[in-house]
GROMACS .gro file of C-alpha atoms in nm:
model
  163
    1MET     CA    1   0.000   0.000   0.000
    2CYS     CA    2   0.148   0.332  -0.105
    3GLU     CA    3   0.056   0.661   0.053
    4GLY     CA    4   0.127   0.873  -0.252
    5GLU     CA    5   0.166   0.874  -0.626
    6THR     CA    6   0.546   0.902  -0.604
    7GLU     CA    7   0.570   0.576  -0.410
    8HIS     CA    8   0.319   0.405  -0.637
    9ALA     CA    9   0.505   0.512  -0.952
   10TYR     CA   10   0.837   0.392  -0.808
   11PHE     CA   11   0.709   0.046  -0.713
   12THR     CA   12   0.513   0.008  -1.036
   13GLY     CA   13   0.837   0.082  -1.221
   14LEU     CA   14   1.024  -0.172  -1.008
   15ARG     CA   15   0.765  -0.438  -1.090
   16GLU     CA   16   0.781  -0.361  -1.461
   17SER     CA   17   1.161  -0.342  -1.473
   18ASP     CA   18   1.244  -0.680  -1.328
   19LYS     CA   19   0.911  -0.861  -1.329
   20ARG     CA   20   0.889  -0.895  -0.952
   21GLU     CA   21   0.565  -1.030  -0.819
   22ILE     CA   22   0.463  -0.711  -0.639
   23HIS     CA   23   0.131  -0.531  -0.656
   24PRO     CA   24   0.155  -0.162  -0.563
   25PHE     CA   25  -0.178  -0.019  -0.456
   26LEU     CA   26  -0.267   0.345  -0.399
   27PRO     CA   27  -0.566   0.411  -0.172
   28GLU     CA   28  -0.791   0.701  -0.267
   29LYS     CA   29  -0.608   1.032  -0.282
   30ALA     CA   30  -0.634   1.267   0.014
   31LYS     CA   31  -0.501   1.618   0.065
   32ARG     CA   32  -0.367   1.549   0.412
   33PRO     CA   33  -0.128   1.275   0.520
   34GLN     CA   34  -0.305   0.942   0.517
   35ARG     CA   35  -0.062   0.710   0.693
   36GLU     CA   36  -0.332   0.559   0.915
   37LYS     CA   37  -0.550   0.494   0.610
   38VAL     CA   38  -0.260   0.327   0.426
   39VAL     CA   39  -0.187   0.100   0.723
   40ASP     CA   40  -0.559   0.019   0.757
   41HIS     CA   41  -0.584  -0.074   0.386
   42ALA     CA   42  -0.274  -0.291   0.427
   43ARG     CA   43  -0.427  -0.466   0.731
   44LYS     CA   44  -0.742  -0.542   0.532
   45ALA     CA   45  -0.538  -0.683   0.244
   46LYS     CA   46  -0.341  -0.898   0.489
   47SER     CA   47  -0.659  -1.028   0.652
   48ARG     CA   48  -0.789  -1.144   0.314
   49ALA     CA   49  -0.473  -1.357   0.283
   50GLU     CA   50  -0.431  -1.261  -0.083
   51TYR     CA   51  -0.062  -1.188  -0.045
   52SER     CA   52   0.239  -1.354   0.113
   53GLN     CA   53   0.346  -1.016   0.256
   54VAL     CA   54   0.183  -0.677   0.287
   55TRP     CA   55   0.371  -0.352   0.338
   56ALA     CA   56   0.254   0.002   0.409
   57VAL     CA   57   0.477   0.265   0.246
   58PHE     CA   58   0.415   0.607   0.396
   59ASP     CA   59   0.571   0.931   0.515
   60ALA     CA   60   0.619   1.029   0.878
   61ASP     CA   61   0.619   1.399   0.784
   62GLY     CA   62   0.819   1.472   1.098
   63HIS     CA   63   0.567   1.301   1.329
   64ASP     CA   64   0.638   1.023   1.576
   65VAL     CA   65   0.490   0.717   1.407
   66ARG     CA   66   0.637   0.447   1.632
   67ARG     CA   67   0.303   0.335   1.773
   68LEU     CA   68   0.150   0.314   1.427
   69CYS     CA   69   0.447   0.110   1.302
   70GLU     CA   70   0.448  -0.120   1.607
   71GLN     CA   71   0.076  -0.187   1.567
   72ALA     CA   72   0.118  -0.250   1.194
   73GLU     CA   73   0.388  -0.508   1.269
   74LYS     CA   74   0.166  -0.679   1.529
   75ASP     CA   75  -0.101  -0.701   1.260
   76GLY     CA   76   0.142  -0.859   1.014
   77VAL     CA   77   0.200  -0.547   0.802
   78GLY     CA   78   0.552  -0.427   0.731
   79PRO     CA   79   0.585  -0.052   0.783
   80ALA     CA   80   0.819   0.109   0.530
   81VAL     CA   81   0.811   0.459   0.674
   82SER     CA   82   1.027   0.747   0.552
   83ASN     CA   83   1.090   1.063   0.748
   84PRO     CA   84   1.011   1.324   0.644
   85THR     CA   85   0.914   1.178   0.302
   86PHE     CA   86   0.971   0.893   0.056
   87GLU     CA   87   1.206   1.125  -0.133
   88VAL     CA   88   1.472   1.037   0.128
   89TRP     CA   89   1.473   0.685  -0.020
   90LEU     CA   90   1.495   0.825  -0.373
   91LEU     CA   91   1.779   1.061  -0.287
   92LEU     CA   92   1.985   0.778  -0.138
   93HIS     CA   93   1.997   0.620  -0.486
   94HIS     CA   94   2.212   0.914  -0.596
   95GLN     CA   95   2.417   1.029  -0.300
   96GLU     CA   96   2.568   0.914   0.028
   97GLY     CA   97   2.344   1.112   0.259
   98VAL     CA   98   2.048   1.342   0.301
   99SER     CA   99   2.084   1.679   0.469
  100GLY     CA  100   1.723   1.801   0.441
  101ARG     CA  101   1.496   1.774   0.744
  102SER     CA  102   1.169   1.892   0.587
  103ALA     CA  103   0.974   1.758   0.292
  104GLN     CA  104   1.049   2.073   0.096
  105ALA     CA  105   1.423   2.061   0.172
  106VAL     CA  106   1.451   1.693   0.077
  107GLY     CA  107   1.253   1.757  -0.242
  108GLU     CA  108   1.486   2.042  -0.338
  109GLU     CA  109   1.790   1.825  -0.264
  110LEU     CA  110   1.650   1.547  -0.483
  111LYS     CA  111   1.575   1.792  -0.763
  112LYS     CA  112   1.940   1.902  -0.760
  113ALA     CA  113   2.060   1.541  -0.772
  114VAL     CA  114   1.808   1.436  -1.039
  115PRO     CA  115   1.705   1.749  -1.234
  116HIS     CA  116   1.461   1.555  -1.456
  117TRP     CA  117   1.274   1.405  -1.157
  118ARG     CA  118   0.908   1.501  -1.112
  119LYS     CA  119   0.708   1.425  -0.799
  120GLY     CA  120   0.407   1.195  -0.827
  121ASN     CA  121   0.342   1.009  -1.148
  122GLY     CA  122   0.648   1.179  -1.298
  123THR     CA  123   0.868   0.953  -1.086
  124GLN     CA  124   1.034   0.706  -1.318
  125PHE     CA  125   1.204   0.402  -1.174
  126THR     CA  126   1.469   0.416  -1.446
  127HIS     CA  127   1.601   0.737  -1.286
  128PHE     CA  128   1.674   0.541  -0.969
  129SER     CA  129   1.736   0.177  -1.063
  130PRO     CA  130   2.115   0.209  -1.112
  131GLY     CA  131   2.154   0.317  -0.748
  132LEU     CA  132   1.914   0.070  -0.588
  133THR     CA  133   2.176  -0.140  -0.411
  134GLN     CA  134   2.353   0.173  -0.288
  135ALA     CA  135   2.025   0.315  -0.155
  136TYR     CA  136   1.967  -0.007   0.037
  137THR     CA  137   2.313   0.012   0.198
  138ARG     CA  138   2.292   0.385   0.271
  139ALA     CA  139   1.940   0.371   0.419
  140LYS     CA  140   2.043   0.105   0.670
  141ARG     CA  141   2.284   0.356   0.828
  142TYR     CA  142   2.007   0.588   0.945
  143PRO     CA  143   1.850   0.535   1.288
  144PRO     CA  144   1.488   0.414   1.282
  145TYR     CA  145   1.238   0.702   1.294
  146GLY     CA  146   1.518   0.961   1.273
  147ASN     CA  147   1.489   1.268   1.058
  148PRO     CA  148   1.593   1.197   0.792
  149SER     CA  149   1.547   0.821   0.765
  150THR     CA  150   1.374   0.555   0.561
  151ALA     CA  151   1.280   0.194   0.629
  152VAL     CA  152   1.212   0.115   0.264
  153TRP     CA  153   1.536  -0.085   0.270
  154LYS     CA  154   1.356  -0.347   0.482
  155LEU     CA  155   1.095  -0.398   0.211
  156MET     CA  156   1.368  -0.417  -0.052
  157GLY     CA  157   1.548  -0.678   0.156
  158GLU     CA  158   1.230  -0.887   0.162
  159LEU     CA  159   1.221  -0.860  -0.217
  160GLY     CA  160   1.577  -0.988  -0.232
  161ILE     CA  161   1.722  -0.653  -0.332
  162GLY     CA  162   2.039  -0.533  -0.164
  163ALA     CA  163   2.052  -0.801   0.100
   0.00000   0.00000   0.00000
């Protein structure tokens, strides 16, 4: 379950690029952060037993999301949270570290690293695929729930990428 269009576009591109058996899903669009909704949709998918694993990919947006992540794990959903945003994960494909602490700052940093990148559906996996293994290694260095940080590397590890 992906919180936003950027995440959905990235994982759709991953599926198409190497034919992985993943099914990115984007719940209905909302103007405000919808991390609870994403986790709830993931729980429902898990309860239907349609998938071997279910992950919720969402942004912390600077909030403390530990309880939400702990509950998701108890319910069998893997939380792949990024703080402040998923763009931290994207940026780590292109450089060693992330200096931005806000969504805007991280977005600007990513735009400098990948000038042709566009948020949302403009996110193309091909802009990031060459640095996927490096992103996995770099993301593991960040403390959980820190700002910046991303746990997307855990999902990638489950997919056999980077591990």
